[in-house]
Amino acid sequence: DRVKKVEDPRAFAAVLHEDGIVKGLVEKPKEIISSLANIGAYFLDTSIFNIPLEISPRGEYEITDFVIHIAKNQVMYYSIAKNWFPGSYPWHLLEVNRFLLSQKESRVEGNVEEGCDITGPVVIEKDAFIKKGTTIRGPAFIGRYAKIGPGARIGRFSSIGDDCRIKKGVEIKDSIIGENTTIDHSCYIAHSIIGQNCYIGPETGTSEPLFDYNVKVVIKGKEIDTKTKEFGCVLGDDARVEGNVK
């Protein structure tokens, strides 16, 4: 079983353990009963299919029931995962994006006009077009057929998908922009996730943090701490935002 040390395992399945051996799992415990979270990666042989299971309330056979059975009746060891990120909420995607971009080396295969300023590890895919006066600070990724600028500013930890159109004077940083999305002129997008096939009208922007505390959001009536002071917005696929929205 692969596990990861976390500050608060109540959002995961907490792993009960002793001397490197899994003793049980508790799904989303109400109290902090362990510092280890189960990340759902296992190395098991086919004998697990001989374990009788009951269908869960969700109408499924749960692999965690295999793990609980093995932990009770056999010896199951765990190891600590090095690179693992939770994926429960949208802002977790920004953490993954930062990590993946930090692993990349520069590769420029697209078209870059004179007068652009590109520094740091930047990937520009084939057939992308970077227009004059554009600044890109890596780590960053520009997808195939994307058109950037003129005079745009792409900051660190920005991923721009295929076929995107980032127009004049747009500034983007620490964000994920889905494929075939257009961001019209003079927009400012930071710490945000924008889906595919979106349109954001001119002079629209997210704000920088104004206060020294974490951003909290309400999901299904429950207030969730994002554990970050910098979180802009999330737009689903095919969303349209008219101009001058702040």
PDB file of N, CA and C in Angstrom, residues 59-153:
ATOM      1  N   GLY A  59     -23.181   0.572  -4.492  1.00  0.00           N
ATOM      2  CA  GLY A  59     -23.455  -0.408  -5.522  1.00  0.00           C
ATOM      3  C   GLY A  59     -22.214  -0.932  -6.211  1.00  0.00           C
ATOM      4  N   GLU A  60     -21.071  -0.876  -5.512  1.00  0.00           N
ATOM      5  CA  GLU A  60     -19.803  -1.286  -6.102  1.00  0.00           C
ATOM      6  C   GLU A  60     -19.044  -2.203  -5.146  1.00  0.00           C
ATOM      7  N   TYR A  61     -18.111  -2.955  -5.710  1.00  0.00           N
ATOM      8  CA  TYR A  61     -17.113  -3.630  -4.889  1.00  0.00           C
ATOM      9  C   TYR A  61     -15.973  -2.651  -4.661  1.00  0.00           C
ATOM     10  N   GLU A  62     -15.605  -2.447  -3.414  1.00  0.00           N
ATOM     11  CA  GLU A  62     -14.618  -1.432  -3.066  1.00  0.00           C
ATOM     12  C   GLU A  62     -13.251  -2.080  -2.867  1.00  0.00           C
ATOM     13  N   ILE A  63     -12.228  -1.561  -3.552  1.00  0.00           N
ATOM     14  CA  ILE A  63     -10.896  -2.130  -3.401  1.00  0.00           C
ATOM     15  C   ILE A  63     -10.360  -1.934  -1.994  1.00  0.00           C
ATOM     16  N   THR A  64     -10.826  -0.890  -1.315  1.00  0.00           N
ATOM     17  CA  THR A  64     -10.382  -0.694   0.069  1.00  0.00           C
ATOM     18  C   THR A  64     -10.862  -1.821   0.979  1.00  0.00           C
ATOM     19  N   ASP A  65     -11.958  -2.489   0.612  1.00  0.00           N
ATOM     20  CA  ASP A  65     -12.399  -3.639   1.405  1.00  0.00           C
ATOM     21  C   ASP A  65     -11.403  -4.790   1.303  1.00  0.00           C
ATOM     22  N   PHE A  66     -10.770  -4.940   0.120  1.00  0.00           N
ATOM     23  CA  PHE A  66      -9.691  -5.918   0.003  1.00  0.00           C
ATOM     24  C   PHE A  66      -8.571  -5.580   0.976  1.00  0.00           C
ATOM     25  N   VAL A  67      -8.194  -4.306   0.992  1.00  0.00           N
ATOM     26  CA  VAL A  67      -7.085  -3.866   1.845  1.00  0.00           C
ATOM     27  C   VAL A  67      -7.416  -4.098   3.320  1.00  0.00           C
ATOM     28  N   ILE A  68      -8.614  -3.760   3.726  1.00  0.00           N
ATOM     29  CA  ILE A  68      -9.021  -3.958   5.124  1.00  0.00           C
ATOM     30  C   ILE A  68      -8.976  -5.440   5.484  1.00  0.00           C
ATOM     31  N   HIS A  69      -9.438  -6.301   4.582  1.00  0.00           N
ATOM     32  CA  HIS A  69      -9.426  -7.741   4.842  1.00  0.00           C
ATOM     33  C   HIS A  69      -7.990  -8.255   4.991  1.00  0.00           C
ATOM     34  N   ILE A  70      -7.102  -7.839   4.086  1.00  0.00           N
ATOM     35  CA  ILE A  70      -5.707  -8.275   4.154  1.00  0.00           C
ATOM     36  C   ILE A  70      -5.046  -7.776   5.429  1.00  0.00           C
ATOM     37  N   ALA A  71      -5.320  -6.522   5.789  1.00  0.00           N
ATOM     38  CA  ALA A  71      -4.721  -5.955   6.998  1.00  0.00           C
ATOM     39  C   ALA A  71      -5.142  -6.722   8.251  1.00  0.00           C
ATOM     40  N   LYS A  72      -6.357  -7.235   8.257  1.00  0.00           N
ATOM     41  CA  LYS A  72      -6.857  -7.974   9.427  1.00  0.00           C
ATOM     42  C   LYS A  72      -6.343  -9.410   9.476  1.00  0.00           C
ATOM     43  N   ASN A  73      -6.125 -10.005   8.299  1.00  0.00           N
ATOM     44  CA  ASN A  73      -5.857 -11.445   8.254  1.00  0.00           C
ATOM     45  C   ASN A  73      -4.456 -11.830   7.785  1.00  0.00           C
ATOM     46  N   GLN A  74      -3.738 -10.879   7.197  1.00  0.00           N
ATOM     47  CA  GLN A  74      -2.391 -11.173   6.717  1.00  0.00           C
ATOM     48  C   GLN A  74      -1.468 -10.030   7.118  1.00  0.00           C
ATOM     49  N   VAL A  75      -0.296  -9.986   6.502  1.00  0.00           N
ATOM     50  CA  VAL A  75       0.643  -8.897   6.745  1.00  0.00           C
ATOM     51  C   VAL A  75       0.718  -8.043   5.484  1.00  0.00           C
ATOM     52  N   MET A  76       0.438  -6.756   5.636  1.00  0.00           N
ATOM     53  CA  MET A  76       0.481  -5.832   4.510  1.00  0.00           C
ATOM     54  C   MET A  76       1.376  -4.643   4.877  1.00  0.00           C
ATOM     55  N   TYR A  77       2.424  -4.454   4.092  1.00  0.00           N
ATOM     56  CA  TYR A  77       3.362  -3.372   4.352  1.00  0.00           C
ATOM     57  C   TYR A  77       2.957  -2.117   3.575  1.00  0.00           C
ATOM     58  N   TYR A  78       3.436  -0.977   4.028  1.00  0.00           N
ATOM     59  CA  TYR A  78       3.204   0.261   3.299  1.00  0.00           C
ATOM     60  C   TYR A  78       4.528   0.943   3.002  1.00  0.00           C
ATOM     61  N   SER A  79       4.527   1.816   2.017  1.00  0.00           N
ATOM     62  CA  SER A  79       5.679   2.657   1.714  1.00  0.00           C
ATOM     63  C   SER A  79       5.190   4.080   1.495  1.00  0.00           C
ATOM     64  N   ILE A  80       6.081   5.033   1.750  1.00  0.00           N
ATOM     65  CA  ILE A  80       5.726   6.446   1.647  1.00  0.00           C
ATOM     66  C   ILE A  80       5.935   6.922   0.210  1.00  0.00           C
ATOM     67  N   ALA A  81       4.892   7.476  -0.397  1.00  0.00           N
ATOM     68  CA  ALA A  81       4.998   8.019  -1.751  1.00  0.00           C
ATOM     69  C   ALA A  81       5.772   9.344  -1.724  1.00  0.00           C
ATOM     70  N   LYS A  82       6.636   9.537  -2.712  1.00  0.00           N
ATOM     71  CA  LYS A  82       7.418  10.775  -2.777  1.00  0.00           C
ATOM     72  C   LYS A  82       6.633  11.908  -3.432  1.00  0.00           C
ATOM     73  N   ASN A  83       6.099  11.635  -4.595  1.00  0.00           N
ATOM     74  CA  ASN A  83       5.407  12.672  -5.359  1.00  0.00           C
ATOM     75  C   ASN A  83       3.942  12.290  -5.528  1.00  0.00           C
ATOM     76  N   TRP A  84       3.127  12.826  -4.675  1.00  0.00           N
ATOM     77  CA  TRP A  84       1.693  12.571  -4.731  1.00  0.00           C
ATOM     78  C   TRP A  84       0.979  13.836  -4.292  1.00  0.00           C
ATOM     79  N   PHE A  85      -0.104  14.146  -4.998  1.00  0.00           N
ATOM     80  CA  PHE A  85      -0.893  15.325  -4.667  1.00  0.00           C
ATOM     81  C   PHE A  85      -2.354  14.905  -4.565  1.00  0.00           C
ATOM     82  N   PRO A  86      -3.074  15.446  -3.622  1.00  0.00           N
ATOM     83  CA  PRO A  86      -4.508  15.147  -3.551  1.00  0.00           C
ATOM     84  C   PRO A  86      -5.220  15.721  -4.760  1.00  0.00           C
ATOM     85  N   GLY A  87      -6.348  15.129  -5.110  1.00  0.00           N
ATOM     86  CA  GLY A  87      -7.111  15.613  -6.259  1.00  0.00           C
ATOM     87  C   GLY A  87      -8.568  15.833  -5.935  1.00  0.00           C
ATOM     88  N   SER A  88      -8.848  16.167  -4.700  1.00  0.00           N
ATOM     89  CA  SER A  88     -10.239  16.289  -4.268  1.00  0.00           C
ATOM     90  C   SER A  88     -10.901  17.570  -4.754  1.00  0.00           C
ATOM     91  N   TYR A  89     -10.128  18.645  -4.882  1.00  0.00           N
ATOM     92  CA  TYR A  89     -10.702  19.947  -5.188  1.00  0.00           C
ATOM     93  C   TYR A  89      -9.955  20.598  -6.352  1.00  0.00           C
ATOM     94  N   PRO A  90     -10.575  21.563  -7.034  1.00  0.00           N
ATOM     95  CA  PRO A  90      -9.942  22.168  -8.218  1.00  0.00           C
ATOM     96  C   PRO A  90      -8.574  22.782  -7.947  1.00  0.00           C
ATOM     97  N   TRP A  91      -8.393  23.424  -6.809  1.00  0.00           N
ATOM     98  CA  TRP A  91      -7.120  24.107  -6.551  1.00  0.00           C
ATOM     99  C   TRP A  91      -5.960  23.120  -6.440  1.00  0.00           C
ATOM    100  N   HIS A  92      -6.259  21.846  -6.205  1.00  0.00           N
ATOM    101  CA  HIS A  92      -5.187  20.854  -6.194  1.00  0.00           C
ATOM    102  C   HIS A  92      -4.543  20.722  -7.568  1.00  0.00           C
ATOM    103  N   LEU A  93      -5.301  20.998  -8.627  1.00  0.00           N
ATOM    104  CA  LEU A  93      -4.737  20.941  -9.975  1.00  0.00           C
ATOM    105  C   LEU A  93      -3.602  21.950 -10.145  1.00  0.00           C
ATOM    106  N   LEU A  94      -3.697  23.089  -9.481  1.00  0.00           N
ATOM    107  CA  LEU A  94      -2.633  24.084  -9.581  1.00  0.00           C
ATOM    108  C   LEU A  94      -1.348  23.570  -8.941  1.00  0.00           C
ATOM    109  N   GLU A  95      -1.465  22.836  -7.843  1.00  0.00           N
ATOM    110  CA  GLU A  95      -0.283  22.244  -7.213  1.00  0.00           C
ATOM    111  C   GLU A  95       0.375  21.249  -8.159  1.00  0.00           C
ATOM    112  N   VAL A  96      -0.439  20.399  -8.784  1.00  0.00           N
ATOM    113  CA  VAL A  96       0.103  19.410  -9.725  1.00  0.00           C
ATOM    114  C   VAL A  96       0.748  20.108 -10.916  1.00  0.00           C
ATOM    115  N   ASN A  97       0.089  21.143 -11.416  1.00  0.00           N
ATOM    116  CA  ASN A  97       0.623  21.891 -12.554  1.00  0.00           C
ATOM    117  C   ASN A  97       1.996  22.483 -12.231  1.00  0.00           C
ATOM    118  N   ARG A  98       2.142  23.061 -11.055  1.00  0.00           N
ATOM    119  CA  ARG A  98       3.433  23.633 -10.660  1.00  0.00           C
ATOM    120  C   ARG A  98       4.518  22.560 -10.625  1.00  0.00           C
ATOM    121  N   PHE A  99       4.169  21.415 -10.058  1.00  0.00           N
ATOM    122  CA  PHE A  99       5.155  20.339  -9.959  1.00  0.00           C
ATOM    123  C   PHE A  99       5.568  19.851 -11.346  1.00  0.00           C
ATOM    124  N   LEU A 100       4.594  19.575 -12.213  1.00  0.00           N
ATOM    125  CA  LEU A 100       4.910  19.046 -13.533  1.00  0.00           C
ATOM    126  C   LEU A 100       5.716  20.033 -14.365  1.00  0.00           C
ATOM    127  N   LEU A 101       5.348  21.317 -14.303  1.00  0.00           N
ATOM    128  CA  LEU A 101       6.102  22.315 -15.060  1.00  0.00           C
ATOM    129  C   LEU A 101       7.532  22.449 -14.541  1.00  0.00           C
ATOM    130  N   SER A 102       7.715  22.287 -13.240  1.00  0.00           N
ATOM    131  CA  SER A 102       9.057  22.421 -12.663  1.00  0.00           C
ATOM    132  C   SER A 102       9.991  21.296 -13.113  1.00  0.00           C
ATOM    133  N   GLN A 103       9.416  20.206 -13.666  1.00  0.00           N
ATOM    134  CA  GLN A 103      10.231  19.092 -14.145  1.00  0.00           C
ATOM    135  C   GLN A 103      10.640  19.241 -15.611  1.00  0.00           C
ATOM    136  N   LYS A 104      10.086  20.210 -16.320  1.00  0.00           N
ATOM    137  CA  LYS A 104      10.315  20.321 -17.756  1.00  0.00           C
ATOM    138  C   LYS A 104      11.576  21.123 -18.087  1.00  0.00           C
ATOM    139  N   GLU A 105      12.150  20.794 -19.243  1.00  0.00           N
ATOM    140  CA  GLU A 105      13.258  21.562 -19.795  1.00  0.00           C
ATOM    141  C   GLU A 105      12.760  22.360 -20.999  1.00  0.00           C
ATOM    142  N   SER A 106      13.465  23.411 -21.319  1.00  0.00           N
ATOM    143  CA  SER A 106      13.037  24.275 -22.431  1.00  0.00           C
ATOM    144  C   SER A 106      13.015  23.512 -23.756  1.00  0.00           C
ATOM    145  N   ARG A 107      11.969  23.793 -24.520  1.00  0.00           N
ATOM    146  CA  ARG A 107      11.857  23.222 -25.871  1.00  0.00           C
ATOM    147  C   ARG A 107      10.960  24.156 -26.675  1.00  0.00           C
ATOM    148  N   VAL A 108      11.524  24.802 -27.678  1.00  0.00           N
ATOM    149  CA  VAL A 108      10.774  25.762 -28.485  1.00  0.00           C
ATOM    150  C   VAL A 108      10.687  25.235 -29.906  1.00  0.00           C
ATOM    151  N   GLU A 109       9.496  24.791 -30.306  1.00  0.00           N
ATOM    152  CA  GLU A 109       9.269  24.279 -31.657  1.00  0.00           C
ATOM    153  C   GLU A 109       8.285  25.150 -32.440  1.00  0.00           C
ATOM    154  N   GLY A 110       7.629  26.077 -31.756  1.00  0.00           N
ATOM    155  CA  GLY A 110       6.677  26.952 -32.428  1.00  0.00           C
ATOM    156  C   GLY A 110       7.345  28.163 -33.037  1.00  0.00           C
ATOM    157  N   ASN A 111       6.525  29.080 -33.520  1.00  0.00           N
ATOM    158  CA  ASN A 111       7.008  30.299 -34.169  1.00  0.00           C
ATOM    159  C   ASN A 111       7.040  31.445 -33.160  1.00  0.00           C
ATOM    160  N   VAL A 112       8.191  32.075 -33.028  1.00  0.00           N
ATOM    161  CA  VAL A 112       8.366  33.186 -32.089  1.00  0.00           C
ATOM    162  C   VAL A 112       8.839  34.409 -32.874  1.00  0.00           C
ATOM    163  N   GLU A 113       8.024  35.464 -32.882  1.00  0.00           N
ATOM    164  CA  GLU A 113       8.411  36.681 -33.598  1.00  0.00           C
ATOM    165  C   GLU A 113       9.528  37.409 -32.872  1.00  0.00           C
ATOM    166  N   GLU A 114      10.216  38.272 -33.612  1.00  0.00           N
ATOM    167  CA  GLU A 114      11.242  39.117 -33.004  1.00  0.00           C
ATOM    168  C   GLU A 114      10.598  40.052 -31.977  1.00  0.00           C
ATOM    169  N   GLY A 115      11.383  40.377 -30.968  1.00  0.00           N
ATOM    170  CA  GLY A 115      10.890  41.298 -29.942  1.00  0.00           C
ATOM    171  C   GLY A 115      10.203  40.615 -28.789  1.00  0.00           C
ATOM    172  N   CYS A 116      10.235  39.280 -28.748  1.00  0.00           N
ATOM    173  CA  CYS A 116       9.677  38.547 -27.598  1.00  0.00           C
ATOM    174  C   CYS A 116      10.774  38.293 -26.575  1.00  0.00           C
ATOM    175  N   ASP A 117      10.387  38.140 -25.341  1.00  0.00           N
ATOM    176  CA  ASP A 117      11.338  37.909 -24.250  1.00  0.00           C
ATOM    177  C   ASP A 117      10.936  36.604 -23.543  1.00  0.00           C
ATOM    178  N   ILE A 118      11.719  35.566 -23.750  1.00  0.00           N
ATOM    179  CA  ILE A 118      11.414  34.258 -23.181  1.00  0.00           C
ATOM    180  C   ILE A 118      12.573  33.818 -22.302  1.00  0.00           C
ATOM    181  N   THR A 119      12.301  33.586 -21.006  1.00  0.00           N
ATOM    182  CA  THR A 119      13.340  33.163 -20.078  1.00  0.00           C
ATOM    183  C   THR A 119      12.816  32.027 -19.210  1.00  0.00           C
ATOM    184  N   GLY A 120      13.768  31.232 -18.704  1.00  0.00           N
ATOM    185  CA  GLY A 120      13.394  30.094 -17.869  1.00  0.00           C
ATOM    186  C   GLY A 120      12.980  28.910 -18.720  1.00  0.00           C
ATOM    187  N   PRO A 121      12.676  27.779 -18.096  1.00  0.00           N
ATOM    188  CA  PRO A 121      12.250  26.601 -18.848  1.00  0.00           C
ATOM    189  C   PRO A 121      10.852  26.786 -19.432  1.00  0.00           C
ATOM    190  N   VAL A 122      10.789  26.913 -20.748  1.00  0.00           N
ATOM    191  CA  VAL A 122       9.528  27.155 -21.447  1.00  0.00           C
ATOM    192  C   VAL A 122       9.391  26.143 -22.576  1.00  0.00           C
ATOM    193  N   VAL A 123       8.223  25.490 -22.651  1.00  0.00           N
ATOM    194  CA  VAL A 123       7.912  24.595 -23.763  1.00  0.00           C
ATOM    195  C   VAL A 123       6.907  25.294 -24.664  1.00  0.00           C
ATOM    196  N   ILE A 124       7.263  25.455 -25.930  1.00  0.00           N
ATOM    197  CA  ILE A 124       6.362  26.017 -26.931  1.00  0.00           C
ATOM    198  C   ILE A 124       6.205  24.965 -28.021  1.00  0.00           C
ATOM    199  N   GLU A 125       5.030  24.390 -28.116  1.00  0.00           N
ATOM    200  CA  GLU A 125       4.814  23.276 -29.027  1.00  0.00           C
ATOM    201  C   GLU A 125       4.778  23.730 -30.488  1.00  0.00           C
ATOM    202  N   LYS A 126       4.935  22.751 -31.370  1.00  0.00           N
ATOM    203  CA  LYS A 126       4.927  22.986 -32.805  1.00  0.00           C
ATOM    204  C   LYS A 126       3.642  23.702 -33.240  1.00  0.00           C
ATOM    205  N   ASP A 127       3.795  24.649 -34.142  1.00  0.00           N
ATOM    206  CA  ASP A 127       2.687  25.405 -34.738  1.00  0.00           C
ATOM    207  C   ASP A 127       2.064  26.433 -33.799  1.00  0.00           C
ATOM    208  N   ALA A 128       2.589  26.571 -32.581  1.00  0.00           N
ATOM    209  CA  ALA A 128       2.183  27.704 -31.744  1.00  0.00           C
ATOM    210  C   ALA A 128       2.796  28.980 -32.326  1.00  0.00           C
ATOM    211  N   PHE A 129       2.172  30.118 -32.048  1.00  0.00           N
ATOM    212  CA  PHE A 129       2.625  31.391 -32.625  1.00  0.00           C
ATOM    213  C   PHE A 129       2.679  32.426 -31.512  1.00  0.00           C
ATOM    214  N   ILE A 130       3.891  32.886 -31.217  1.00  0.00           N
ATOM    215  CA  ILE A 130       4.109  33.894 -30.174  1.00  0.00           C
ATOM    216  C   ILE A 130       4.385  35.223 -30.868  1.00  0.00           C
ATOM    217  N   LYS A 131       3.487  36.185 -30.687  1.00  0.00           N
ATOM    218  CA  LYS A 131       3.597  37.442 -31.417  1.00  0.00           C
ATOM    219  C   LYS A 131       4.492  38.441 -30.686  1.00  0.00           C
ATOM    220  N   LYS A 132       4.933  39.438 -31.424  1.00  0.00           N
ATOM    221  CA  LYS A 132       5.938  40.400 -30.953  1.00  0.00           C
ATOM    222  C   LYS A 132       5.509  41.075 -29.648  1.00  0.00           C
ATOM    223  N   GLY A 133       6.530  41.374 -28.848  1.00  0.00           N
ATOM    224  CA  GLY A 133       6.286  42.080 -27.595  1.00  0.00           C
ATOM    225  C   GLY A 133       5.792  41.206 -26.467  1.00  0.00           C
ATOM    226  N   THR A 134       5.687  39.918 -26.698  1.00  0.00           N
ATOM    227  CA  THR A 134       5.191  39.003 -25.661  1.00  0.00           C
ATOM    228  C   THR A 134       6.338  38.568 -24.742  1.00  0.00           C
ATOM    229  N   THR A 135       6.031  38.489 -23.455  1.00  0.00           N
ATOM    230  CA  THR A 135       6.996  38.033 -22.452  1.00  0.00           C
ATOM    231  C   THR A 135       6.513  36.712 -21.861  1.00  0.00           C
ATOM    232  N   ILE A 136       7.400  35.739 -21.795  1.00  0.00           N
ATOM    233  CA  ILE A 136       7.077  34.457 -21.173  1.00  0.00           C
ATOM    234  C   ILE A 136       8.152  34.139 -20.139  1.00  0.00           C
ATOM    235  N   ARG A 137       7.716  33.892 -18.917  1.00  0.00           N
ATOM    236  CA  ARG A 137       8.613  33.523 -17.825  1.00  0.00           C
ATOM    237  C   ARG A 137       8.333  32.078 -17.419  1.00  0.00           C
ATOM    238  N   GLY A 138       9.354  31.246 -17.565  1.00  0.00           N
ATOM    239  CA  GLY A 138       9.173  29.840 -17.222  1.00  0.00           C
ATOM    240  C   GLY A 138       9.389  29.552 -15.758  1.00  0.00           C
ATOM    241  N   PRO A 139       8.924  28.381 -15.321  1.00  0.00           N
ATOM    242  CA  PRO A 139       8.401  27.305 -16.150  1.00  0.00           C
ATOM    243  C   PRO A 139       6.997  27.608 -16.678  1.00  0.00           C
ATOM    244  N   ALA A 140       6.811  27.310 -17.979  1.00  0.00           N
ATOM    245  CA  ALA A 140       5.514  27.546 -18.614  1.00  0.00           C
ATOM    246  C   ALA A 140       5.386  26.613 -19.812  1.00  0.00           C
ATOM    247  N   PHE A 141       4.139  26.409 -20.231  1.00  0.00           N
ATOM    248  CA  PHE A 141       3.854  25.515 -21.353  1.00  0.00           C
ATOM    249  C   PHE A 141       2.860  26.188 -22.291  1.00  0.00           C
ATOM    250  N   ILE A 142       3.167  26.172 -23.581  1.00  0.00           N
ATOM    251  CA  ILE A 142       2.284  26.711 -24.612  1.00  0.00           C
ATOM    252  C   ILE A 142       1.951  25.578 -25.582  1.00  0.00           C
ATOM    253  N   GLY A 143       0.674  25.255 -25.721  1.00  0.00           N
ATOM    254  CA  GLY A 143       0.250  24.131 -26.538  1.00  0.00           C
ATOM    255  C   GLY A 143       0.283  24.405 -28.033  1.00  0.00           C
ATOM    256  N   ARG A 144       0.069  23.359 -28.787  1.00  0.00           N
ATOM    257  CA  ARG A 144       0.122  23.423 -30.247  1.00  0.00           C
ATOM    258  C   ARG A 144      -1.013  24.307 -30.799  1.00  0.00           C
ATOM    259  N   TYR A 145      -0.692  25.080 -31.810  1.00  0.00           N
ATOM    260  CA  TYR A 145      -1.622  25.990 -32.497  1.00  0.00           C
ATOM    261  C   TYR A 145      -2.093  27.156 -31.622  1.00  0.00           C
ATOM    262  N   ALA A 146      -1.570  27.285 -30.413  1.00  0.00           N
ATOM    263  CA  ALA A 146      -1.930  28.435 -29.586  1.00  0.00           C
ATOM    264  C   ALA A 146      -1.362  29.709 -30.205  1.00  0.00           C
ATOM    265  N   LYS A 147      -2.093  30.808 -30.059  1.00  0.00           N
ATOM    266  CA  LYS A 147      -1.643  32.117 -30.534  1.00  0.00           C
ATOM    267  C   LYS A 147      -1.604  33.056 -29.333  1.00  0.00           C
ATOM    268  N   ILE A 148      -0.425  33.608 -29.075  1.00  0.00           N
ATOM    269  CA  ILE A 148      -0.205  34.428 -27.885  1.00  0.00           C
ATOM    270  C   ILE A 148       0.232  35.821 -28.310  1.00  0.00           C
ATOM    271  N   GLY A 149      -0.468  36.862 -27.809  1.00  0.00           N
ATOM    272  CA  GLY A 149      -0.064  38.223 -28.057  1.00  0.00           C
ATOM    273  C   GLY A 149      -0.806  38.871 -29.217  1.00  0.00           C
ATOM    274  N   PRO A 150      -0.287  40.068 -29.606  1.00  0.00           N
ATOM    275  CA  PRO A 150       0.994  40.663 -29.218  1.00  0.00           C
ATOM    276  C   PRO A 150       0.955  41.305 -27.827  1.00  0.00           C
ATOM    277  N   GLY A 151       2.155  41.471 -27.276  1.00  0.00           N
ATOM    278  CA  GLY A 151       2.283  42.177 -26.007  1.00  0.00           C
ATOM    279  C   GLY A 151       1.660  41.470 -24.823  1.00  0.00           C
ATOM    280  N   ALA A 152       1.521  40.159 -24.902  1.00  0.00           N
ATOM    281  CA  ALA A 152       0.976  39.406 -23.764  1.00  0.00           C
ATOM    282  C   ALA A 152       2.090  39.096 -22.771  1.00  0.00           C
ATOM    283  N   ARG A 153       1.704  38.767 -21.548  1.00  0.00           N
ATOM    284  CA  ARG A 153       2.662  38.403 -20.504  1.00  0.00           C
ATOM    285  C   ARG A 153       2.215  37.081 -19.880  1.00  0.00           C
TER     286      ARG A 153
END
